[in-house]
Every structure is written in structure tokens, then in C-alpha cells.
Short mmCIF file of C-alpha atoms in Angstrom, two decimals:
data_model
loop_
_atom_site.label_atom_id
_atom_site.label_comp_id
_atom_site.label_asym_id
_atom_site.label_seq_id
_atom_site.Cartn_x
_atom_site.Cartn_y
_atom_site.Cartn_z
CA MET A 1 3.49 25.90 3.83
CA ILE A 2 1.35 23.67 6.28
CA ARG A 3 3.73 21.42 8.35
CA LEU A 4 2.79 17.99 9.02
CA ASP A 5 3.86 15.38 10.99
CA PRO A 6 5.78 12.80 8.30
CA ARG A 7 4.17 9.96 10.07
CA LEU A 8 0.53 10.95 9.16
CA LEU A 9 1.42 10.67 5.97
CA ALA A 10 2.60 6.86 6.28
CA ALA A 11 0.00 6.37 8.61
CA ARG A 12 -2.73 7.80 5.91
CA GLU A 13 -1.02 4.99 3.32
CA ARG A 14 -1.23 2.02 5.90
CA LEU A 15 -4.47 2.78 5.96
CA SER A 16 -5.75 3.70 2.75
CA HIS A 17 -6.53 0.01 1.51
CA ILE A 18 -9.00 -0.36 4.66
CA LYS A 19 -12.46 -0.29 3.87
CA LEU A 20 -13.86 0.27 7.03
CA VAL A 21 -12.57 1.62 10.51
CA VAL A 22 -14.88 1.07 13.36
CA PRO A 23 -13.31 2.57 16.47
CA VAL A 24 -15.57 1.18 19.67
CA MET A 25 -15.84 4.26 21.53
CA SER A 26 -17.38 4.96 25.11
CA SER A 27 -16.62 8.58 26.88
CA LYS A 28 -17.59 6.41 30.23
CA GLY A 29 -15.57 3.66 31.78
CA GLY A 30 -16.17 0.42 32.52
CA VAL A 31 -18.90 -0.11 29.89
CA GLY A 32 -16.79 -3.17 28.31
CA LYS A 33 -15.72 -1.49 25.27
CA THR A 34 -12.70 -4.06 25.25
CA VAL A 35 -15.04 -7.43 25.60
CA ILE A 36 -17.05 -5.90 22.62
CA ALA A 37 -14.15 -4.58 20.23
CA GLY A 38 -12.19 -8.05 20.89
CA THR A 39 -15.36 -10.48 20.19
CA LEU A 40 -16.52 -7.97 17.69
CA ALA A 41 -13.18 -8.32 15.34
CA LEU A 42 -13.64 -12.22 16.21
CA LEU A 43 -16.74 -12.43 15.03
CA LEU A 44 -16.22 -10.62 11.98
CA THR A 45 -12.58 -12.92 11.26
CA LYS A 46 -15.18 -16.22 11.72
CA ASN A 47 -17.56 -14.38 9.13
CA ASN A 48 -14.79 -14.62 6.87
CA VAL A 49 -13.87 -10.65 7.47
CA GLU A 50 -10.00 -10.26 7.55
CA THR A 51 -9.77 -8.21 10.31
CA GLY A 52 -7.39 -6.30 12.20
CA LEU A 53 -7.82 -5.23 16.13
CA LEU A 54 -5.77 -2.41 17.49
CA ASP A 55 -5.65 -1.67 21.01
CA LEU A 56 -5.54 2.62 21.50
CA ASP A 57 -5.53 1.66 25.04
CA PHE A 58 -1.68 2.19 25.89
CA THR A 59 -1.50 2.86 29.19
CA ASN A 60 -3.62 0.35 30.11
CA PRO A 61 -4.20 -2.27 27.70
CA GLY A 62 -6.50 -5.10 28.07
CA LEU A 63 -6.86 -6.78 24.70
CA HIS A 64 -4.22 -9.28 24.74
CA ILE A 65 -5.16 -10.63 28.10
CA LEU A 66 -9.04 -10.72 26.64
CA LEU A 67 -7.53 -12.88 23.64
CA GLY A 68 -5.23 -14.94 25.47
CA ALA A 69 -2.27 -13.27 23.11
CA ASP A 70 1.31 -13.60 24.07
CA ILE A 71 2.84 -10.49 23.47
CA ARG A 72 6.37 -12.01 24.39
CA SER A 73 6.08 -12.54 20.60
CA TRP A 74 6.73 -9.42 18.87
CA PRO A 75 5.27 -7.89 15.30
CA GLU A 76 6.88 -9.41 12.51
CA GLU A 77 9.21 -6.49 10.74
CA GLU A 78 8.54 -6.38 6.99
CA LYS A 79 8.99 -3.32 5.95
CA GLY A 80 7.42 -1.89 9.03
CA VAL A 81 5.63 -3.81 11.66
CA VAL A 82 2.73 -6.73 10.66
CA PRO A 83 0.55 -7.61 13.95
CA PRO A 84 0.63 -11.44 13.99
CA LYS A 85 -2.90 -12.87 13.98
CA ILE A 86 -4.19 -14.21 16.75
CA TYR A 87 -7.74 -16.60 16.33
CA GLY A 88 -7.17 -15.15 12.62
CA VAL A 89 -7.66 -11.36 13.73
CA ARG A 90 -4.46 -9.47 13.53
CA PHE A 91 -3.81 -7.84 16.42
CA MET A 92 -1.60 -4.84 17.34
CA THR A 93 -0.78 -3.42 20.77
CA ALA A 94 1.70 -1.51 22.58
CA ALA A 95 1.60 -3.73 25.35
CA TYR A 96 4.27 -6.15 23.01
CA TYR A 97 6.65 -3.35 23.51
CA SER A 98 5.66 -2.35 27.41
CA GLY A 99 5.49 -5.55 28.33
CA ASP A 100 3.76 -6.19 31.58
CA GLU A 101 5.17 -3.29 33.18
CA PRO A 102 2.61 -0.19 33.53
CA LEU A 103 3.19 2.55 30.69
CA PRO A 104 2.16 5.94 32.42
CA LEU A 105 1.71 8.35 29.56
CA ARG A 106 0.87 12.25 29.60
CA GLY A 107 -1.57 13.65 26.65
CA ARG A 108 1.21 14.73 24.35
CA TYR A 109 3.05 11.13 24.78
CA VAL A 110 0.11 9.49 23.91
CA ASP A 111 -0.18 11.35 20.65
CA GLU A 112 3.54 10.49 19.84
CA VAL A 113 2.45 6.92 20.77
CA PHE A 114 -0.65 7.43 18.40
CA LYS A 115 1.31 8.19 15.57
CA GLU A 116 3.96 5.64 16.06
CA ILE A 117 2.38 3.16 15.99
CA LEU A 118 0.22 3.72 13.37
CA CYS A 119 3.47 5.08 10.87
CA ILE A 120 4.81 1.74 11.35
CA THR A 121 2.18 -0.51 11.36
CA ARG A 122 0.97 -2.32 8.33
CA TRP A 123 -2.19 -4.50 8.12
CA PRO A 124 -1.84 -6.60 4.90
CA GLY A 125 -5.17 -7.96 3.88
CA VAL A 126 -7.22 -6.29 6.29
CA GLU A 127 -10.54 -5.10 5.48
CA VAL A 128 -12.12 -4.03 8.72
CA LEU A 129 -10.17 -2.66 11.68
CA VAL A 130 -11.48 -2.40 15.03
CA ILE A 131 -10.12 -0.04 17.26
CA ASP A 132 -10.39 -0.62 21.13
CA THR A 133 -10.12 3.16 22.98
CA PRO A 134 -9.69 4.35 26.29
CA PRO A 135 -12.79 6.27 28.10
CA GLY A 136 -12.99 9.85 27.65
CA ILE A 137 -13.24 12.18 24.65
CA ARG A 138 -9.24 13.29 25.01
CA ASP A 139 -5.98 12.36 22.76
CA GLU A 140 -7.07 9.04 21.85
CA ALA A 141 -10.62 9.54 20.46
CA LEU A 142 -9.71 12.84 19.51
CA ASN A 143 -6.52 11.40 17.12
CA ILE A 144 -8.65 8.77 15.35
CA LEU A 145 -11.43 11.29 14.24
CA THR A 146 -8.95 13.97 13.30
CA TYR A 147 -5.81 11.47 12.23
CA ILE A 148 -7.82 8.51 10.59
CA PRO A 149 -9.83 8.70 7.48
CA SER A 150 -13.53 8.43 7.76
CA PRO A 151 -13.23 6.11 11.26
CA LYS A 152 -17.41 4.88 11.74
CA PRO A 153 -18.05 4.54 15.64
CA LEU A 154 -20.00 1.91 17.28
CA ILE A 155 -20.67 3.84 20.44
CA VAL A 156 -21.17 1.27 23.78
CA GLY A 157 -22.81 2.11 26.53
CA THR A 158 -24.62 0.91 29.91
CA SER A 159 -28.05 1.86 30.88
CA CYS A 160 -26.89 3.76 34.05
CA PRO A 161 -27.71 7.49 33.78
CA LEU A 162 -24.20 8.70 34.43
CA ALA A 163 -23.19 6.34 31.30
CA VAL A 164 -26.01 7.50 29.44
CA HIS A 165 -25.55 11.26 29.94
CA SER A 166 -21.35 10.87 28.92
CA VAL A 167 -22.76 9.04 25.79
CA GLU A 168 -24.74 11.59 24.48
CA LYS A 169 -21.77 13.98 24.81
CA LEU A 170 -19.57 11.92 22.53
CA ILE A 171 -22.76 11.57 20.22
CA LYS A 172 -22.43 15.61 19.98
CA VAL A 173 -18.87 15.52 19.36
CA LEU A 174 -19.24 12.71 16.41
CA ARG A 175 -21.94 14.62 15.21
CA GLU A 176 -20.76 18.18 15.32
CA SER A 177 -17.55 16.94 13.12
CA ASN A 178 -19.69 14.74 10.73
CA HIS A 179 -19.05 11.23 11.75
CA GLU A 180 -21.10 8.70 11.07
CA ILE A 181 -22.20 6.26 13.62
CA ILE A 182 -22.81 2.48 12.93
CA GLY A 183 -24.96 2.43 15.67
CA LEU A 184 -25.31 1.71 19.35
CA VAL A 185 -24.89 -1.11 21.65
CA GLU A 186 -26.33 -1.29 25.24
CA ASN A 187 -24.43 -3.44 27.64
CA MET A 188 -25.34 -4.95 30.49
CA ALA A 189 -29.08 -4.65 29.73
CA ASP A 190 -31.58 -7.13 29.99
CA GLN A 191 -33.78 -4.99 27.86
CA PRO A 192 -33.71 -1.91 25.85
CA GLY A 193 -33.62 1.09 28.22
CA PRO A 194 -32.33 4.56 27.86
CA LEU A 195 -29.99 3.85 25.04
CA ARG A 196 -32.37 3.11 22.50
CA ARG A 197 -34.33 6.52 23.30
CA LEU A 198 -31.37 8.48 22.68
CA SER A 199 -30.74 6.80 19.62
CA GLU A 200 -33.71 7.66 18.62
CA LYS A 201 -33.58 10.91 19.66
CA TYR A 202 -30.57 11.05 17.14
CA GLY A 203 -31.38 8.84 14.78
CA ILE A 204 -28.76 6.23 15.27
CA ASP A 205 -29.17 2.41 14.54
CA TYR A 206 -29.40 0.70 17.82
CA LEU A 207 -28.06 -2.63 17.29
CA GLY A 208 -28.98 -4.70 20.40
CA ASN A 209 -28.95 -4.77 24.04
CA ILE A 210 -26.41 -7.49 25.88
CA PRO A 211 -27.52 -8.72 29.11
CA TYR A 212 -25.43 -8.33 32.48
CA ILE A 213 -23.36 -12.45 31.45
CA LYS A 214 -22.63 -13.61 34.84
CA ASP A 215 -19.91 -15.89 33.68
CA LEU A 216 -18.29 -13.37 31.41
CA ASP A 217 -14.76 -13.30 33.80
CA THR A 218 -14.60 -16.92 32.46
CA ALA A 219 -14.50 -16.54 28.85
CA ILE A 220 -11.58 -13.70 29.42
CA GLY A 221 -8.42 -15.39 27.50
CA SER A 222 -10.77 -17.80 26.08
CA PRO A 223 -11.70 -16.71 22.23
CA ASP A 224 -13.91 -19.65 21.76
CA LYS A 225 -16.13 -18.75 24.64
CA LEU A 226 -16.20 -15.25 24.58
CA VAL A 227 -17.42 -15.97 20.83
CA GLU A 228 -19.91 -18.30 21.83
CA LEU A 229 -21.37 -16.04 24.45
CA LEU A 230 -21.79 -12.55 22.83
CA SER A 231 -22.30 -14.03 19.10
CA PRO A 232 -26.22 -13.47 19.46
CA TYR A 233 -25.70 -10.12 20.72
CA LEU A 234 -23.49 -8.72 18.29
CA ALA A 235 -25.07 -10.19 15.29
CA ARG A 236 -26.87 -6.98 14.30
CA VAL A 237 -23.68 -5.20 14.27
CA ILE A 238 -21.90 -8.05 12.37
CA GLU A 239 -24.82 -7.50 9.67
CA LYS A 240 -24.65 -3.69 9.38
CA ILE A 241 -20.75 -3.98 8.97
CA ARG A 242 -21.15 -6.52 6.35
CA THR A 243 -23.27 -4.51 4.40
CA ILE A 244 -21.46 -1.33 4.76
CA ILE A 245 -18.33 -3.22 3.24
CA SER A 246 -19.62 -4.91 0.55
CA MET B 1 13.87 -5.98 6.68
CA VAL B 2 13.65 -3.61 9.35
CA HIS B 3 11.27 -0.93 10.64
CA GLU B 4 13.63 2.17 9.47
CA TRP B 5 11.75 1.11 5.90
CA ALA B 6 8.18 2.34 7.56
CA LEU B 7 9.97 5.82 9.29
CA ALA B 8 12.21 5.89 6.07
CA ASP B 9 8.56 5.94 4.06
CA ALA B 10 7.06 8.74 5.91
CA LEU B 11 10.17 11.20 5.44
CA ALA B 12 9.64 10.05 1.76
CA ARG B 13 6.38 10.88 1.78
CA TYR B 14 6.67 14.07 3.75
CA ILE B 15 9.79 15.49 1.30
CA VAL B 16 7.28 14.92 -1.74
CA TYR B 17 4.57 17.07 -0.27
CA ARG B 18 7.02 19.89 1.00
CA ILE B 19 8.24 20.22 -2.28
CA SER B 20 5.83 18.51 -4.83
CA GLY B 21 4.52 22.17 -5.56
CA GLU B 22 7.78 23.55 -7.15
CA GLY B 23 7.79 20.95 -9.84
CA LYS B 24 11.50 19.76 -9.44
CA LYS B 25 12.58 15.88 -9.02
CA ASN B 26 16.07 16.51 -7.96
CA VAL B 27 16.74 16.83 -4.61
CA LYS B 28 20.36 18.13 -3.60
CA ARG B 29 20.36 18.04 0.08
CA VAL B 30 18.39 16.55 2.84
CA ILE B 31 19.43 17.15 6.38
CA ILE B 32 17.30 14.78 9.07
CA ARG B 33 17.36 15.04 12.88
CA LEU B 34 17.43 11.93 14.58
CA GLY B 35 16.67 11.27 18.39
CA VAL B 36 19.04 9.37 19.33
CA LEU B 37 16.47 7.89 21.98
CA GLN B 38 15.32 5.66 19.35
CA SER B 39 18.68 4.01 17.69
CA ILE B 40 17.44 4.32 14.24
CA ASP B 41 20.49 2.79 11.74
CA LYS B 42 21.32 5.54 9.46
CA GLU B 43 22.75 3.42 6.63
CA ILE B 44 19.25 1.68 6.55
CA LEU B 45 17.28 4.28 6.76
CA GLY B 46 19.50 6.68 4.44
CA PHE B 47 19.69 3.55 2.11
CA ALA B 48 15.71 3.29 2.48
CA LEU B 49 14.57 6.89 2.08
CA LYS B 50 17.12 6.98 -1.31
CA GLU B 51 14.94 3.76 -2.89
CA ILE B 52 11.67 4.83 -1.66
CA LEU B 53 12.43 8.53 -3.13
CA GLU B 54 13.21 6.86 -6.52
CA SER B 55 10.19 4.45 -6.61
CA MET B 56 7.95 7.91 -6.28
CA GLY B 57 9.95 9.69 -9.30
CA TYR B 58 12.57 12.01 -7.23
CA GLN B 59 16.27 11.75 -6.99
CA VAL B 60 18.33 12.64 -3.84
CA LYS B 61 22.04 13.34 -3.78
CA GLN B 62 23.05 13.98 -0.29
CA ILE B 63 21.29 12.90 3.09
CA ASP B 64 22.59 14.26 6.17
CA PHE B 65 21.67 13.00 9.94
CA GLU B 66 21.96 15.39 12.71
CA ASP B 67 21.86 13.43 15.76
CA GLU B 68 20.16 14.97 18.93
CA GLU B 69 21.08 13.14 22.38
CA PRO B 70 18.66 12.80 24.73
CA VAL B 71 17.77 14.85 27.64
CA LEU B 72 14.89 13.68 30.65
CA LYS B 73 13.66 16.18 33.02
CA CYS B 74 11.98 15.06 36.07
CA ARG B 75 8.77 16.22 36.52
CA LYS B 76 8.53 15.73 40.33
CA CYS B 77 11.75 17.03 41.65
CA GLY B 78 13.33 18.91 38.31
CA TYR B 79 16.20 16.74 38.07
CA GLU B 80 17.48 17.02 34.15
CA TRP B 81 19.84 14.38 32.91
CA LYS B 82 21.18 12.52 29.78
CA PRO B 83 19.90 8.82 30.00
CA ASN B 84 22.30 6.12 29.81
CA MET B 85 20.89 3.16 26.87
CA ASN B 86 23.50 1.05 27.32
CA VAL B 87 22.10 0.16 30.97
CA PHE B 88 19.33 -1.28 29.25
CA GLY B 89 19.39 -4.98 27.89
CA GLU B 90 18.74 -5.35 23.79
CA THR B 91 15.07 -6.29 24.31
CA ILE B 92 14.32 -2.76 26.44
CA ARG B 93 16.34 -0.97 23.56
CA GLU B 94 14.66 -2.64 20.76
CA ALA B 95 11.10 -2.16 22.84
CA ILE B 96 12.03 1.60 22.73
CA HIS B 97 13.37 1.63 19.03
CA PHE B 98 9.74 0.93 17.98
CA VAL B 99 7.69 2.86 20.41
CA PRO B 100 10.22 5.48 22.44
CA GLU B 101 7.29 6.36 25.04
CA THR B 102 8.03 3.11 26.30
CA ILE B 103 11.35 4.69 28.03
CA PHE B 104 8.24 4.97 30.43
CA SER B 105 8.14 1.68 31.24
CA TYR B 106 11.61 0.89 32.14
CA TYR B 107 13.07 4.24 33.08
CA LYS B 108 12.37 6.69 36.31
CA CYS B 109 14.12 9.54 37.32
CA PRO B 110 17.69 8.45 39.32
CA HIS B 111 17.15 11.26 41.58
CA CYS B 112 13.62 10.63 42.95
CA GLY B 113 11.80 7.23 41.10
CA SER B 114 9.50 9.01 39.58
CA ARG B 115 8.24 7.66 35.64
CA ASP B 116 6.55 11.12 35.51
CA PHE B 117 9.48 12.80 32.99
CA ASP B 118 9.72 15.17 30.28
CA ILE B 119 11.51 13.87 27.35
CA VAL B 120 12.91 17.22 26.66
CA LYS B 121 14.41 16.08 23.55
CA GLY B 122 16.42 13.54 21.70
CA ARG B 123 13.11 11.56 20.29
CA GLY B 124 12.09 11.28 17.31
CA ILE B 125 12.86 12.09 13.63
CA ASP B 126 12.61 15.32 11.54
CA VAL B 127 13.07 16.42 8.13
CA THR B 128 15.30 20.05 9.24
CA LEU B 129 16.35 21.19 5.45
CA ILE B 130 15.42 19.91 2.15
CA GLU B 131 17.21 21.95 -0.92
CA VAL B 132 16.13 20.96 -4.53
CA GLU B 133 17.54 21.74 -8.00
#
């Protein structure tokens, strides 16, 4: 008999009605995953797609700050927990429970939090679940690829050689495990650069570049402003996701 | 409706997964180990587990719970202790109830003050015995 964690059986059930799970991934830190994940969820909602948003960066959650969400209002309990809607997006984060305190976690505890949150969280009506992930190819990323059925990652990077090398390693891991990659976004780049060449090398859709936006910090906590600043650059990502779920 | 239902749902799916190959629908006895850290309400969990199993076409006669008291051990100084959960207010106990690892947000080693400790035992829920008839 194969031993399974009971929580994983429930987690699969909770996600079974969701048409598409999009982890926003990069093995390099500081490339803009959180901003892109959060804004992507807001834009999908504006495009009439019922969207959920999950912050898997347990030790350094930032999505609630990005969205200006009040984490003192916990998810409603209804045979599990149902994340509240923030600007129309069902938003779940461990920060509801850790508050403003630090949450230092070794790997095995990251694994436990992952299973616990996926087991207890229900996503009523959600069609697309966007997941913000921490950098690296460690517990959170591996858990997504191993335990979530058919995730289709969106890869984010910058033109910096360190990021390009790092992203290529992530692509290799995703390819080896037969995961379909939705596409690649080159952030903080005034024009298409090395990530477009990388996408051509691996046959991945290049879904555009986002220039460095000087005023971006002023939009943190203001979803309307995030949408205004980033919507032109995420249009192709939205279009591709809408095509997949239709 | 409290979140014990979500945990009961996970346990029910696991029990069915374990016994489905035997072609039997009556569960004589189940033993569930409960880590006390999470402060699970046994009455609700047991009730929910029976209801969910019934809805899946299975009957369960007896559910027994075994409490496992939490033990923590500091990685920095090696101190091992049993945490007193009553020192926390209701909000923190609730947070640990939902996500037990949030104990790392609210608790430190009483000997050296480090947050780098291990939960040696007393966390989570597990099915330790399933008897079918």
C-alpha cells in the first residue's frame, strides 16, 4: 500500500473544478513575480474570469501589501476556509494567520503549510488560480509541480544574465517533468532581449516585455493603479489564458 | 461550519482510498492520531467524518482519537519542552489551529529565545488504524 498524506487527496478535490492553475515562477528573486501575479489576477477578474490568487511565499508574503488587503479579516469558515474577495479576486495567504510577525520556516515546515493550506482552502466558482511563488526551485516550486494537477507556469525573468541563466534552469526542470509552460515575460526590459532568444531556443511563447516602470512603487497597495500601469503589457498573457480556458 | 470539516473530508478520502480495494463498505473501527498543537474539536471532526463517509457510501461504527501532546526542540541550544498553549490569546490559538506552523511566528525557545526549533511531535492528524468488516 502506498502511503499518501490525506491532505493531498482533499487538496486535489478542492482544485478539481478549476480550469487552469497558473504558477508565476522564476528561479531568480527580485524579477517582479509578485507584482505580475497580483496584477494578472486583477486583470483576469476585470476580463470577467473568476480568479483566485494564492500567495505561496509563506516566509515572505507580499501579495496582501501589493493589493492593499486587510489581513485582519480572516477567510470565512465554511467546511474549510473560503478566501475573501479583494477587488473581485479570491485571495488566500498564510499572512492571515501569521499576521505581521515573521514566519521563519525550514523546508519540511514549508511542505506542511503547503499541504495544510491547499487542504483547507475552497475556491468556489474560481476558473483560474494564479499562484505567486518564491524564488528558487525548492519546496514550494516542487510541491506545485508534484502535487497540483496540470499546472501551467508563467515564467518571469529580466534581461540580467544572472536571471537568464537561472530561468534556463527552471525551463529545463519544467520540460523534464513535461509541464506545459504558458509563456515567458521579460520584466524591466525596454525591449525584447535575451529572454526572447531563450524562448525561441525552447519553443516557448514570448508573451512580451515590460519596461522598467519608475512609478511602480506608488502603485503598491493600489490595485486600480497597478492595473492602469501594467495592463498594456500583460494583454498577451490574458489573451493566452482566455484562449486556454475557453 | 468550522474547518474541521475540511480535515474530516481529507481523512474520509484517505480511508476510502485505503479500503476501496477490499470491496467492503463497513468500517468497524478507525483510530485517528490528533496532534494537540492544532486544538482540533474531536466532536465536530468525528461527526463530520461519519457524515462524509456516509455520503460516500461507507458506514463507520467507532472512531477513536489518540491525543499526541506537542513537544518542541530548539535547534540552537537543544532545549526540549512541552509548550503551554494557554499562554496565547484566542486569536493566536486560532491561527495555530488553522496553520500549525504559525507557531513559528508567535513562539520562541524559552531557554535561548530562538525561533529555530523543531516540532518533534504533536502536530497534524493521521489515521493509525482502519478495521473493516
